[in-house]
Coordinates of C-alpha atoms and ligand atoms in Angstrom, one line a residue:
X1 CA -27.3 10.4 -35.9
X2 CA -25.0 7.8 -35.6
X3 CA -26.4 5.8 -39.0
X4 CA -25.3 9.4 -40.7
X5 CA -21.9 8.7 -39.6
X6 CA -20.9 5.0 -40.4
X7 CA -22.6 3.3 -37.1
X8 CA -19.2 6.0 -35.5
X9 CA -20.5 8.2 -33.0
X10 CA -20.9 12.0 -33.2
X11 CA -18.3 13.4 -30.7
X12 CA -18.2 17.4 -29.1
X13 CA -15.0 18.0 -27.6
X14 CA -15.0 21.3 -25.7
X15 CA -12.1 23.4 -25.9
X16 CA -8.9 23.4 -28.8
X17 CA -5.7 23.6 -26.6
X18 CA -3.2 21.2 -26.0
X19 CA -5.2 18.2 -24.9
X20 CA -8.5 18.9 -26.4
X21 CA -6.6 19.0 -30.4
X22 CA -4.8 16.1 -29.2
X23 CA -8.0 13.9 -28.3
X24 CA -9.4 14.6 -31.8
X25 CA -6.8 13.4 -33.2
X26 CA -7.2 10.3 -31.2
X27 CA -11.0 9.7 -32.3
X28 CA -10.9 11.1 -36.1
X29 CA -8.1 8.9 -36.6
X30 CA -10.8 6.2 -35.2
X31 CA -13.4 7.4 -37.7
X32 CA -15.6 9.5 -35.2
X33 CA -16.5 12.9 -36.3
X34 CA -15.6 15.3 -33.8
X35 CA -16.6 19.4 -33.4
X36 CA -13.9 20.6 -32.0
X37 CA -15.0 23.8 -30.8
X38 CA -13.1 26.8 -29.5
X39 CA -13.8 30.3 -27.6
X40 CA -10.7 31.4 -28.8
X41 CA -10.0 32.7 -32.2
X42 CA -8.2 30.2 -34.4
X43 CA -3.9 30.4 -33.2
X44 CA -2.7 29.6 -36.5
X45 CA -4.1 33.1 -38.1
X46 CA -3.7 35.8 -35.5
X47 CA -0.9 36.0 -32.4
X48 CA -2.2 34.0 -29.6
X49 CA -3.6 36.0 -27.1
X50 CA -1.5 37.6 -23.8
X51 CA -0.8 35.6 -20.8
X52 CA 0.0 32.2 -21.9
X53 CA 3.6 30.6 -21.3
X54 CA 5.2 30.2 -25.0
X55 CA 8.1 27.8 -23.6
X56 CA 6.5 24.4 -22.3
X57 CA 8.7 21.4 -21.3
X58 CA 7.9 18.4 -23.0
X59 CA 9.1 14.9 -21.9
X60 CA 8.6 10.9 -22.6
X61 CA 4.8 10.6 -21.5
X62 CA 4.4 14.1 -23.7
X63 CA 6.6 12.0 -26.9
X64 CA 4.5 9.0 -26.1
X65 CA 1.1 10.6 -27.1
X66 CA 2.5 12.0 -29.6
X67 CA 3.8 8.9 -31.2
X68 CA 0.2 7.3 -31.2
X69 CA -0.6 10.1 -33.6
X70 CA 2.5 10.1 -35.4
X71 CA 3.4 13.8 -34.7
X72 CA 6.3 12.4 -32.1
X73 CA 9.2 13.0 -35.0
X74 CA 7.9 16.2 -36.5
X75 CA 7.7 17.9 -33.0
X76 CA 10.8 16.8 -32.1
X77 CA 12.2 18.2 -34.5
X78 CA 11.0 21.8 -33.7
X79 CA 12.2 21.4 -29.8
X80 CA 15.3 22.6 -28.1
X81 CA 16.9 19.7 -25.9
X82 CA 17.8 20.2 -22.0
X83 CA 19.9 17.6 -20.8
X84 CA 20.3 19.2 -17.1
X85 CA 19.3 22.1 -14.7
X86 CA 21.7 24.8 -14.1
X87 CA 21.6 26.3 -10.8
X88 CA 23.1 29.4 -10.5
X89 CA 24.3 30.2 -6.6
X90 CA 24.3 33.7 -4.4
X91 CA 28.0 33.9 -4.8
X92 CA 28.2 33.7 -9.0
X93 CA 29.0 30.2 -9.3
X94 CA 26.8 27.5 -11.2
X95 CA 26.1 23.9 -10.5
X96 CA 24.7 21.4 -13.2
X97 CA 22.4 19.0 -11.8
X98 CA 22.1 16.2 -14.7
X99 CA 18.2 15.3 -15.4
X100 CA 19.0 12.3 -16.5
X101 CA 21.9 9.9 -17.7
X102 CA 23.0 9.0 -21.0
X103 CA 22.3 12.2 -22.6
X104 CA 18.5 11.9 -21.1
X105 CA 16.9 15.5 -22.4
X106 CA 13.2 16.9 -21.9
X107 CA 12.4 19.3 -25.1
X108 CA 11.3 22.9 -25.2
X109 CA 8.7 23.3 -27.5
X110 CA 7.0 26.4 -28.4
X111 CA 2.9 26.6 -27.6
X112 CA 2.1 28.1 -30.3
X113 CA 4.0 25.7 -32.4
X114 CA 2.7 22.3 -30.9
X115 CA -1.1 23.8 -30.9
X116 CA -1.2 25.1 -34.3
X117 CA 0.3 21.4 -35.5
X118 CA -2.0 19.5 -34.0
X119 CA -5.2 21.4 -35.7
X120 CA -3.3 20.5 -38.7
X121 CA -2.8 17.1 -38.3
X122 CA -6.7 16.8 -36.5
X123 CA -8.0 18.6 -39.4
X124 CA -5.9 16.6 -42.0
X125 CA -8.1 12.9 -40.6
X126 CA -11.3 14.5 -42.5
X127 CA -13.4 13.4 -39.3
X128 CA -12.8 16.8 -37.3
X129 CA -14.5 20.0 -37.9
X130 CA -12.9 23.1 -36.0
X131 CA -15.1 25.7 -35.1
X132 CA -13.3 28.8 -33.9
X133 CA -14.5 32.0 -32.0
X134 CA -17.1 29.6 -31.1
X135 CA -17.8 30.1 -27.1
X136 CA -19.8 27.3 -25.5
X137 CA -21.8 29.5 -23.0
X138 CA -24.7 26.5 -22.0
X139 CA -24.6 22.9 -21.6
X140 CA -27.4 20.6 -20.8
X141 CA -26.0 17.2 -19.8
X142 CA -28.7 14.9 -20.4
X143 CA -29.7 16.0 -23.7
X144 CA -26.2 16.2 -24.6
X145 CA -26.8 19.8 -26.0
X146 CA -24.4 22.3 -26.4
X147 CA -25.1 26.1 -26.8
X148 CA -22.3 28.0 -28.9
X149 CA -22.4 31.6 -29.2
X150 CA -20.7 32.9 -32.1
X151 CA -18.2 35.9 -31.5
X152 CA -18.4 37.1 -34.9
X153 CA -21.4 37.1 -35.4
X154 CA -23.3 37.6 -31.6
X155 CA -25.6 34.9 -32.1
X156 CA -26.2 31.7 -30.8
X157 CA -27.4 28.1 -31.6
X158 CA -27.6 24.3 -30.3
X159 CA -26.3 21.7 -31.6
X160 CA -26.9 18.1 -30.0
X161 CA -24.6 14.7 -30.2
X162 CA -23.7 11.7 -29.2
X163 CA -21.0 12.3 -26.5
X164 CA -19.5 15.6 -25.1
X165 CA -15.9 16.0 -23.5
X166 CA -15.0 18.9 -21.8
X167 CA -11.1 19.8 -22.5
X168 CA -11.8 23.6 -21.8
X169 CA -9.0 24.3 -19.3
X170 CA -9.2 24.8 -15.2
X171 CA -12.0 27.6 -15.8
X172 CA -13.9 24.4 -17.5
X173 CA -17.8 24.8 -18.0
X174 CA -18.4 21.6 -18.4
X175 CA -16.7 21.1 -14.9
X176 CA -18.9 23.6 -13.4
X177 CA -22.1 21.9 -14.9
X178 CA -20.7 18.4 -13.6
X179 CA -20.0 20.2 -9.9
X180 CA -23.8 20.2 -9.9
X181 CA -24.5 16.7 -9.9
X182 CA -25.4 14.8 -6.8
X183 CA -22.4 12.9 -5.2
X184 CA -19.8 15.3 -7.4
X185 CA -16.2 16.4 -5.8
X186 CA -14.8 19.8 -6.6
X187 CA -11.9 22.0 -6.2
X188 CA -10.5 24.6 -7.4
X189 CA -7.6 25.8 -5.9
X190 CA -6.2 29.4 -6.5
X191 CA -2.7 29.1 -4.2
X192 CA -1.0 32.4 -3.0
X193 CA 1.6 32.1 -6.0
X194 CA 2.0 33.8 -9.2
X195 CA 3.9 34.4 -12.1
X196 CA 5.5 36.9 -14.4
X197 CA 7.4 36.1 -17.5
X198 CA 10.4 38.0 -19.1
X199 CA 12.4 37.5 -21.9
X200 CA 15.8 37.0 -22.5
X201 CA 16.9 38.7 -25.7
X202 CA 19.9 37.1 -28.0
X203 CA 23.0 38.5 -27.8
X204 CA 24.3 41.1 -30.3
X205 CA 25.5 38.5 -32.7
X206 CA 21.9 37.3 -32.5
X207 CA 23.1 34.1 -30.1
X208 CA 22.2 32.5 -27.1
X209 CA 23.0 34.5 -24.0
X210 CA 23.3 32.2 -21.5
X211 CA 24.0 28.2 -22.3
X212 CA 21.1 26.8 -24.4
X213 CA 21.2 23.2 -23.0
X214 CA 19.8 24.0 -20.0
X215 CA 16.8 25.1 -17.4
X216 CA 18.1 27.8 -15.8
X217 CA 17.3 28.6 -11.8
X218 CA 18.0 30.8 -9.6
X219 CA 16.5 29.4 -6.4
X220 CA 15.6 32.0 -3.4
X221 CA 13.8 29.6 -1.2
X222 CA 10.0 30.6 -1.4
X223 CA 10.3 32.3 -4.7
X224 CA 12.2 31.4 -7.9
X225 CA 13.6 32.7 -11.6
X226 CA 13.5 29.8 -14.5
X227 CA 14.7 30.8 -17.5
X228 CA 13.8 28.0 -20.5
X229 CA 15.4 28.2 -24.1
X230 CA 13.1 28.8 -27.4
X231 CA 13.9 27.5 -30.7
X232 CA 14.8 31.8 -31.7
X233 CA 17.6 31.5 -29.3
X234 CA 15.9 33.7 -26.7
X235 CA 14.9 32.7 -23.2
X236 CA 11.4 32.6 -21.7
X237 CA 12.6 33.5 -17.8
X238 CA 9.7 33.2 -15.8
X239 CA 9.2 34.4 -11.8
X240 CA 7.4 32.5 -9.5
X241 CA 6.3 34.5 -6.4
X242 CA 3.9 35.2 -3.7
X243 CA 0.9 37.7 -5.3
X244 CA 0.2 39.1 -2.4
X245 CA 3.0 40.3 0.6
X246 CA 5.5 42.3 1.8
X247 CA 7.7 41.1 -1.2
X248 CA 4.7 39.8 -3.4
X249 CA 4.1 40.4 -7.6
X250 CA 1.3 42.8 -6.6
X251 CA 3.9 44.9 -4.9
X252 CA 6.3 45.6 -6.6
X253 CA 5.0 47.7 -8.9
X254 CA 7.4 50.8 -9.6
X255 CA 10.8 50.7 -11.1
X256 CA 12.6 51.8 -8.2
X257 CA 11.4 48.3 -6.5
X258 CA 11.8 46.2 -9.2
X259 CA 15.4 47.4 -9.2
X260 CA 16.3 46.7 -5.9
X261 CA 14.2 43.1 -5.9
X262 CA 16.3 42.0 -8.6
X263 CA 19.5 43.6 -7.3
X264 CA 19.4 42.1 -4.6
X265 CA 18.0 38.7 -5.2
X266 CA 18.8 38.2 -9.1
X267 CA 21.7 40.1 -10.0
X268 CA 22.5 38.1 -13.2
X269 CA 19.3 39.9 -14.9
X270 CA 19.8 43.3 -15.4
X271 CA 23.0 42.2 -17.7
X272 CA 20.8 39.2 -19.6
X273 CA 17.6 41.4 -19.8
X274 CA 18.5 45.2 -20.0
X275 CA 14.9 46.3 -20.0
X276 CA 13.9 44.3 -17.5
X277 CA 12.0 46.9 -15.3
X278 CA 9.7 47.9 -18.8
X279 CA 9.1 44.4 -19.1
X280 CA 8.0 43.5 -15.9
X281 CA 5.8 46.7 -15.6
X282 CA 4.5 45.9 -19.3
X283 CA 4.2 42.3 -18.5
X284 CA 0.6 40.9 -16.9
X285 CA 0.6 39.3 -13.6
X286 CA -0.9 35.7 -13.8
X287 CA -2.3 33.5 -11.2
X288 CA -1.7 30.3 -10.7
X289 CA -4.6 27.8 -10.3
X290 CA -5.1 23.7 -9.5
X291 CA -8.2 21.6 -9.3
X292 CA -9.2 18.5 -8.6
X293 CA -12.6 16.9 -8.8
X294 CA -14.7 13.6 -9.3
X295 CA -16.4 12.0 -10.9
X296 CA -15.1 13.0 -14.4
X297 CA -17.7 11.9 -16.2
X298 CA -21.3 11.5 -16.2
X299 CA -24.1 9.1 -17.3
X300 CA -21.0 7.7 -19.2
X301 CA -21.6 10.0 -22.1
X302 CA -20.2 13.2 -21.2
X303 CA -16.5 13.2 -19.9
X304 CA -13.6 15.4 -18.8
X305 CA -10.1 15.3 -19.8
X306 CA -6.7 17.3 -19.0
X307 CA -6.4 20.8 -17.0
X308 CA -10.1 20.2 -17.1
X309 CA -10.2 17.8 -14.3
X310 CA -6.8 17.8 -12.6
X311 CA -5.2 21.3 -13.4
X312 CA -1.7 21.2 -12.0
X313 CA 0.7 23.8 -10.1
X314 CA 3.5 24.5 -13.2
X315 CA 6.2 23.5 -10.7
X316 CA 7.1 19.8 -12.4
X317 CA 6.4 21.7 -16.1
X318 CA 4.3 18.4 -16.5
X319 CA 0.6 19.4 -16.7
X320 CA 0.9 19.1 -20.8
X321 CA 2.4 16.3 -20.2
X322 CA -0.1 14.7 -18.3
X323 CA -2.9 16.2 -20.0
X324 CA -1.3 14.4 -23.3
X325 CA -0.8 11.2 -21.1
X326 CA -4.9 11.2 -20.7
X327 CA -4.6 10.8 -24.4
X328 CA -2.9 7.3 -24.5
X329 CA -4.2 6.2 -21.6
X330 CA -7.8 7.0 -23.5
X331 CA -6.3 5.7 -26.6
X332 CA -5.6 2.5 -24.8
X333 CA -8.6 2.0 -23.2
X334 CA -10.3 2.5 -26.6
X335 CA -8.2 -0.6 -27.7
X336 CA -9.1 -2.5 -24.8
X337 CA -12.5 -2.5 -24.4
X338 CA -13.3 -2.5 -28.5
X339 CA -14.7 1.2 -28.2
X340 CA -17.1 1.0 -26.3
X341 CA -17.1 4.5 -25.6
X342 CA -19.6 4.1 -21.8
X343 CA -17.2 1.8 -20.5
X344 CA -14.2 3.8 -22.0
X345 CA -15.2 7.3 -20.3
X346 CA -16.1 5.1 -17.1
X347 CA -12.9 3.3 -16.6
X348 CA -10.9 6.6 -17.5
X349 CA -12.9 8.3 -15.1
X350 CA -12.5 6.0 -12.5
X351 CA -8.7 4.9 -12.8
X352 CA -6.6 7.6 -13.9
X353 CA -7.5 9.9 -11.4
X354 CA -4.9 8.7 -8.5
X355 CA -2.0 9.3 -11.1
X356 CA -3.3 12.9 -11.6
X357 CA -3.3 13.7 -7.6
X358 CA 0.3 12.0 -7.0
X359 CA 1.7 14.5 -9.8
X360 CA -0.1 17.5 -8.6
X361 CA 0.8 16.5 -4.8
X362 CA 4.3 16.4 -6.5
X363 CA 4.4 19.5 -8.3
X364 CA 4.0 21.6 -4.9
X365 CA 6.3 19.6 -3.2
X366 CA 8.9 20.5 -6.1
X367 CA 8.5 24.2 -5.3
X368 CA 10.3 23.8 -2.0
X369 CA 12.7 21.6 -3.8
X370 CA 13.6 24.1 -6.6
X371 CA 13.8 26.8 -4.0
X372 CA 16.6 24.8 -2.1
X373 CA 18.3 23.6 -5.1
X374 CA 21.3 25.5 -3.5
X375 CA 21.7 23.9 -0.4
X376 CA 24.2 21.3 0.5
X377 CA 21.7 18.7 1.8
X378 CA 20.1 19.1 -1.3
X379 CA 22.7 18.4 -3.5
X380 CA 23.9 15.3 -0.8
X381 CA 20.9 13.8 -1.6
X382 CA 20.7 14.6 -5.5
X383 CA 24.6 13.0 -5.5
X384 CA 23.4 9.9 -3.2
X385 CA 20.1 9.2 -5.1
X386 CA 22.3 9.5 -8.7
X387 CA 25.0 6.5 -7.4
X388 CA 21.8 4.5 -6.4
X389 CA 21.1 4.7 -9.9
X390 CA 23.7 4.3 -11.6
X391 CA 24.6 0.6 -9.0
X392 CA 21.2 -0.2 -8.9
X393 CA 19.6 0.3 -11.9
X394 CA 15.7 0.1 -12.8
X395 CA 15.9 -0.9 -8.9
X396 CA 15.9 2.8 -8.0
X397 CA 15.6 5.8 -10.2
X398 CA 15.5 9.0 -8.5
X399 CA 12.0 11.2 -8.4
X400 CA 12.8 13.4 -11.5
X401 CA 14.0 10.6 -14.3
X402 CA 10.8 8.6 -13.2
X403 CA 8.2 11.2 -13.9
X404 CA 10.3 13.0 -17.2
X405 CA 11.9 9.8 -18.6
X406 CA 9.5 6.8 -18.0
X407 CA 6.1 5.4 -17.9
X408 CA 5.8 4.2 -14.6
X409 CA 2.7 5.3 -13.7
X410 CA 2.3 8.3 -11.8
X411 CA 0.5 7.1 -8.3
X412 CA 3.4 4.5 -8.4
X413 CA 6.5 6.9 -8.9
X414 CA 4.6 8.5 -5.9
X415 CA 5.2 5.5 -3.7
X416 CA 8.4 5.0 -4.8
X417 CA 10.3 8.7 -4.6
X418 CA 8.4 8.5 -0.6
X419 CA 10.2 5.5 -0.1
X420 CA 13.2 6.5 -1.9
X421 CA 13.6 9.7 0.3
X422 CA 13.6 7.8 3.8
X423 CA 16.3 5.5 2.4
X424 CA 18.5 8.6 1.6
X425 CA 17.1 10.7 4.5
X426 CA 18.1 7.4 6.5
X427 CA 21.5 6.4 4.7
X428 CA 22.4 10.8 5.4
X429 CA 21.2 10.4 8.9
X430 CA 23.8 7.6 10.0
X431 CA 26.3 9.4 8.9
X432 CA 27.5 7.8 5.3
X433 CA 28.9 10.7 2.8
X434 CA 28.7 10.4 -0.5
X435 CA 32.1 8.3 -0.2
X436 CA 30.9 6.1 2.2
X437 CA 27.8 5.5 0.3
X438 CA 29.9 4.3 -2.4
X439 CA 32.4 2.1 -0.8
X440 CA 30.1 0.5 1.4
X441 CA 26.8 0.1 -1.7
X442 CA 26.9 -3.4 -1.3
X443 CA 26.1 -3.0 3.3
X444 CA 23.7 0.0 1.9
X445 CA 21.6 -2.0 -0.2
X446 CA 21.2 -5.1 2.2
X447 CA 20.5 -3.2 5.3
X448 CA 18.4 -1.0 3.5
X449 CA 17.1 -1.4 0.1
X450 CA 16.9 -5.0 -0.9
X451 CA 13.9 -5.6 1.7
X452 CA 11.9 -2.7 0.3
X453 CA 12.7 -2.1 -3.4
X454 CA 13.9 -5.9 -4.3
X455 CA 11.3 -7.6 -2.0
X456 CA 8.8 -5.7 -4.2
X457 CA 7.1 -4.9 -0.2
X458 CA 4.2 -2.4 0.0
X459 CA 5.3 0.5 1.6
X460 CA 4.5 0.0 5.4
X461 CA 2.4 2.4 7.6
X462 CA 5.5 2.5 9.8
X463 CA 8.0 3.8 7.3
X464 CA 5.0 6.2 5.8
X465 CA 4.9 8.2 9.4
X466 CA 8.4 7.4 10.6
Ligands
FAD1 C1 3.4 29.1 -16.1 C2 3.0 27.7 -16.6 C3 4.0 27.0 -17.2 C4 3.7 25.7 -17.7 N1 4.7 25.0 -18.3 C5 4.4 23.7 -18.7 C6 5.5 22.9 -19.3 O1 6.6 23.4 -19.5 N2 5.2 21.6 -19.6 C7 3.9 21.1 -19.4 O2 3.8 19.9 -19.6 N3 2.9 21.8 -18.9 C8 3.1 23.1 -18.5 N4 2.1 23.9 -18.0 C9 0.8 23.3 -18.0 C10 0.0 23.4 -19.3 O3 0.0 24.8 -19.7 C11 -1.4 22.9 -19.1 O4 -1.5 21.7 -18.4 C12 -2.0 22.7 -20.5 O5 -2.1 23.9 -21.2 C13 -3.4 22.1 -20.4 O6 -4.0 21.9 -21.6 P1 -5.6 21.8 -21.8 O7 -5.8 21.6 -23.2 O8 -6.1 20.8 -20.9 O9 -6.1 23.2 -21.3 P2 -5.9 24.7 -21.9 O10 -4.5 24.8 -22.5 O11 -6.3 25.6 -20.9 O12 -6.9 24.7 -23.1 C14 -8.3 24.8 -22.9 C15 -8.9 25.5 -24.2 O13 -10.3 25.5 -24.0 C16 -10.8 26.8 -24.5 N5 -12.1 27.0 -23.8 C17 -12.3 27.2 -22.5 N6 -13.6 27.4 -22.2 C18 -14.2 27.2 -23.4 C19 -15.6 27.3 -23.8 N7 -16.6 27.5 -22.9 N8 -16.0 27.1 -25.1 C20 -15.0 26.9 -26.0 N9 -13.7 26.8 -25.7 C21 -13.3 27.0 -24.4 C22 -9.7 27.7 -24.1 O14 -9.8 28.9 -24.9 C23 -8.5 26.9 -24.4 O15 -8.0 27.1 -25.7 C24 2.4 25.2 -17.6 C25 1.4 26.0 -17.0 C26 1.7 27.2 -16.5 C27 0.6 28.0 -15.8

C-alpha cells in the first residue's frame, strides 16, 4: 500500500469533529492520505444535528494549532472576543472579573463554523478523502481493518490501512476495542451533572442584549447559568445542574416549576429570554460525560486522540482546546522524531496523558469555583492573586491566564495554581488585606514566594497535605 502512496502511509482517522478534521489536516499537509470517515452526515450541507453546544470558547493552545495549519487568522476573524467574566450577584449588581491583562481575550467561535472550515481546508491538501454518513460499526486491531456501514445505502464493507486513529468522541469505538486489550485502563465517567442550553434573543433593534464582551454567570453554588456571545448577536446561555434531585433537570419539567426555579434563582432571565419556559421544555436534556484511559495506543499503529481518550467536564470550556493541543503536540513530535509514525503514536501515548488528567482534575475543581464566584473570599483571592501578577510577573500568573493564555504545559500549571493557592490561602490566613498585600509585596514575596516560585523548588509533600 504504501508504494501506491509515495513510500507515505495510508492513514484512517475515525471520526470528523473538531480534533479528528484538525489531525487530517496535520498529516495531508505531510503527504499521507487520510480517510476521514464520519457517522454523521456531512455539517456543511444539512443543520448539524440537536444537542451539541454551538458557542465553544477558544483560547491560545486552541489559536496555536490552528496556526500550524494556517487557519489561526481566518478563524479569528469569525470569533467574538471576551476579555473578562461578568458575574452577576443575588442583589442585581455585577462584578467584572478581568481574564486576563492587557486586553487578554479567549474567542467565541461557532461549532458549526470552525468544523465545516476545517473539512475545507483538510479537503483543499488533496491527501484527505471525507467519507460522510459513513458509520464505523467493527474494528479489528491487528489487521488494521475497519468495517464502515453506509447509512445511505445499508450496506457495509472493509477497507484495510496502514494506521488507524480513533478521534470518535467519549462514546469512542476504537476506545472500547482498546479497553479489551490486556493491561488497558478505562473510564468513563457519567457525573451527576447536566446541561440545558437557551438562547438569548437580540434585542428589538436586532442588538446585543446584555454586554457582548463578556461570559456571563450567574453563580448559585452547585448549579450555574453561563451565557456566551455568538457572532449573530444572540447568546448561547447554558444551565449546568444536577440531572437527578429534588431541584435536578429531570425535575423540573412543567412550566409552573421552571417558573419559580428561575424566579427565584435567575431573575434576570425571564426579561433576556421571554420564552424561556417553551425553550427549556423544547430544549433536550444532555449529560455530561469524562473519561480517562491508557494506553492510547496499540501495537504503535493504532492510536487515540482528543475527547476520545481524555473527555473533559465543560467546566474550564477547554476540552476543544486541548483536543486541538493533541494536534501540535502530535505535529511536534512528527518533527522530532522524522515521522516515524511507531515511535510518534508511542511517545504521544505515553507523555501527554498527565497534561490531559491535570485539566480534567481542573475542570471539576472550577465548578465549585464558578459556583462561588460571588463570595468575598473568592474575590480576595482573585484581587490577591491579580497584584502577584501584575509585581511578579511570569513569576506567578494566576490558574485561569495560565491554562487560557499560555503554553505552559498543563501537568505543570497543575503544580503551580496548587502551590499558588496555599500562598494566598496562607498570605489571607495571617491576616494581610488586599492593602496590606500591597504595601508589604516586597516582606510577601521573601517570606513566602521567593523560596518556592524563584528557588524553582519542587513542590514539597509537606506543603501538598498541609
Ligand atoms: C456543554 C459543553 C460545552 C463545551 N464548551 C467548550 C468550549 O467552549 N471550549 C472548548 O474548548 N471545549 C468545549 N467543550 C468540549 C468540546 O465540545 C469537546 O472537547 C470537543 O468536541 C472534542 O472534539 P472531538 O473531535 O475529540 O470529539 P467530538 O466533537 O465528539 O467528535 C467526534 C466525531 O466522531 C464521530 N463518530 C463517533 N463515532 C463514530 C464512528 N463509530 N464512526 C464514524 N464517526 C464516528 C462523531 O459523529 C463526531 O463527529 C464543551 C463540551 C460540552 C459538553
Amino acid at each position: 500500500m504504501n508504494d501506491l502512496n509515495n513510500g507515505k502511509e495510508r492513514i484512517c482517522i475515525v471520526g470528523a469533529g473538531l480534533v479528528g478534521s484538525l489531525l487530517s489536516i496535520v498529516l495531508g499537509q505531510r503527504g499521507y492520505q487520510v480517510d476521514l470517515i464520519e457517522k454523521r452526515c456531512d455539517m456543511r450541507k444539512e443543520d448539524i444535528p440537536g444537542g451539541r453546544t454551538i458557542a465553544m470558547s477558544l483560547s491560545q493552545r486552541g489559536f496555536k494549532a490552528l496556526e500550524i495549519v494556517g487557519l489561526k487568522d481566518y478563524i479569528k476573524q469569525h470569533t467574538v472576543p471576551k476579555t473578562s467574566r461578568m458575574v452577576h450577584l443575588k442583589d442585581g449588581s455585577v462584578q467584572v472579573q478581568d481574564y486576563g491583562r492587557n486586553g487578554q481575550a479567549i474567542h467565541t467561535i461557532n461549532r458549526k463554523f470552525i468544523n465545516s472550515a476545517l473539512l475545507d481546508k483538510a479537503e483543499a491538501t488533496g491527501n484527505v478523502t471525507t467519507l460522510f454518513d459513513s458509520h464505523c460499526v467493527q474494528f479489528d486491531l491487528d489487521k488494521l481493518e475497519v468495517e464502515i456501514l453506509n447509512k445511505q445505502t445499508g450496506k457495509c464493507h472493509f477497507r484495510t490501512y496502514d494506521r488507524i486513529i480513533g478521534a470518535d468522541g467519549v462514546f469512542s469505538k476504537v476506545a472500547n476495542e482498546m479497553a479489551k486489550q490486556e493491561g488497558a485502563n478505562f473510564e468513563r465517567f457519567s457525573p451527576e451533572y447536566g446541561y440545558k442550553e437557551l438562547v438569548i434573543p437580540t434585542d428589538s433593534e436586532n442588538n446585543w442584549k446584555l454586554n457582548n464582551n463578556v461570559v456571563h454567570v450567574w453563580p448559585q453554588g452547585h448549579f450555574n447559568l453561563v451565557a456566551l456571545p455568538n457572532t449573530n448577536k444572540t447568546f448561547t446561555c447554558t444551565l449546568f445542574l444536577k440531572l437527578n434531585g429534588e431541584i435536578s433537570l429531570n425535575t423540573l419539567n412543567d412550566h409552573k416549576l421552571i417558573a419559580n426555579f428561575f424566579n427565584k434563582h435567575f431573575p434576570d432571565v425571564s426579561n433576556l429570554i421571554p420564552d424561556y419556559c417553551e425553550q427549556f421544555m423544547e430544549n433536550p436534556v444532555s449529560k455530561i460525560y469524562s473519561l480517562k484511559c491508557s494506553p492510547w495506543h496499540y501495537r504503535n499503529k493504532v492510536l487515540l486522540i482528543g475527547d476520545a481518550c481524555h473527555a473533559i467536564a465543560p467546566f474550564f470550556a477547554m476540552g476543544m482546546n486541548v483536543g486541538f493541543e493533541d494536534c501540535s503536540v502530535f505535529d511536534g513530535l512528527m518533527s522530532k522524531f522524522d515521522e516515524d509514525l511507531d515511535v510518534v503514536f508511542e511517545t504521544f501515548s505515553r507523555t501527554r496523558k498527565v497534561d490531559t488528567d491535570a485539566i480534567a482534575d481542573m475542570s471539576l475543581y472550577n465548578f465549585t469555583s464558578l459556583g462561588n464566584s460571588d463570595n468575598s473570599n473568592y474575590h480576595v483571592k482573585w484581587q490577591i492573586n491579580r497584584m502577584l501578577w501584575n509585581k511578579l510577573n511570569d513569576d506567578w500568573m494566576p490558574l485561569y491566564p495560565m491554562i487560557a493564555f499560555s503554553d505552559i504545559p498543563l501537568a505543570e500549571v497543575r503544580r503551580r495554581s496548587v502551590l499558588q493557592a496555599y500562598i494566598v490561602d496562607k498570605i489571607i490566613k495571617e491576616e494581610h488585606t488586599i492593602e496590606m498585600t500591597d504595601k508589604w509585596m516586597d516582606y510577601i514575596y521573601a517570606k513566602y514566594i521567593r523560596s518556592e516560585i524563584n528557588g524553582k523548588q519542587a513542590l514539597s509533600k509537606d506543603v501538598l497535605e498541609a
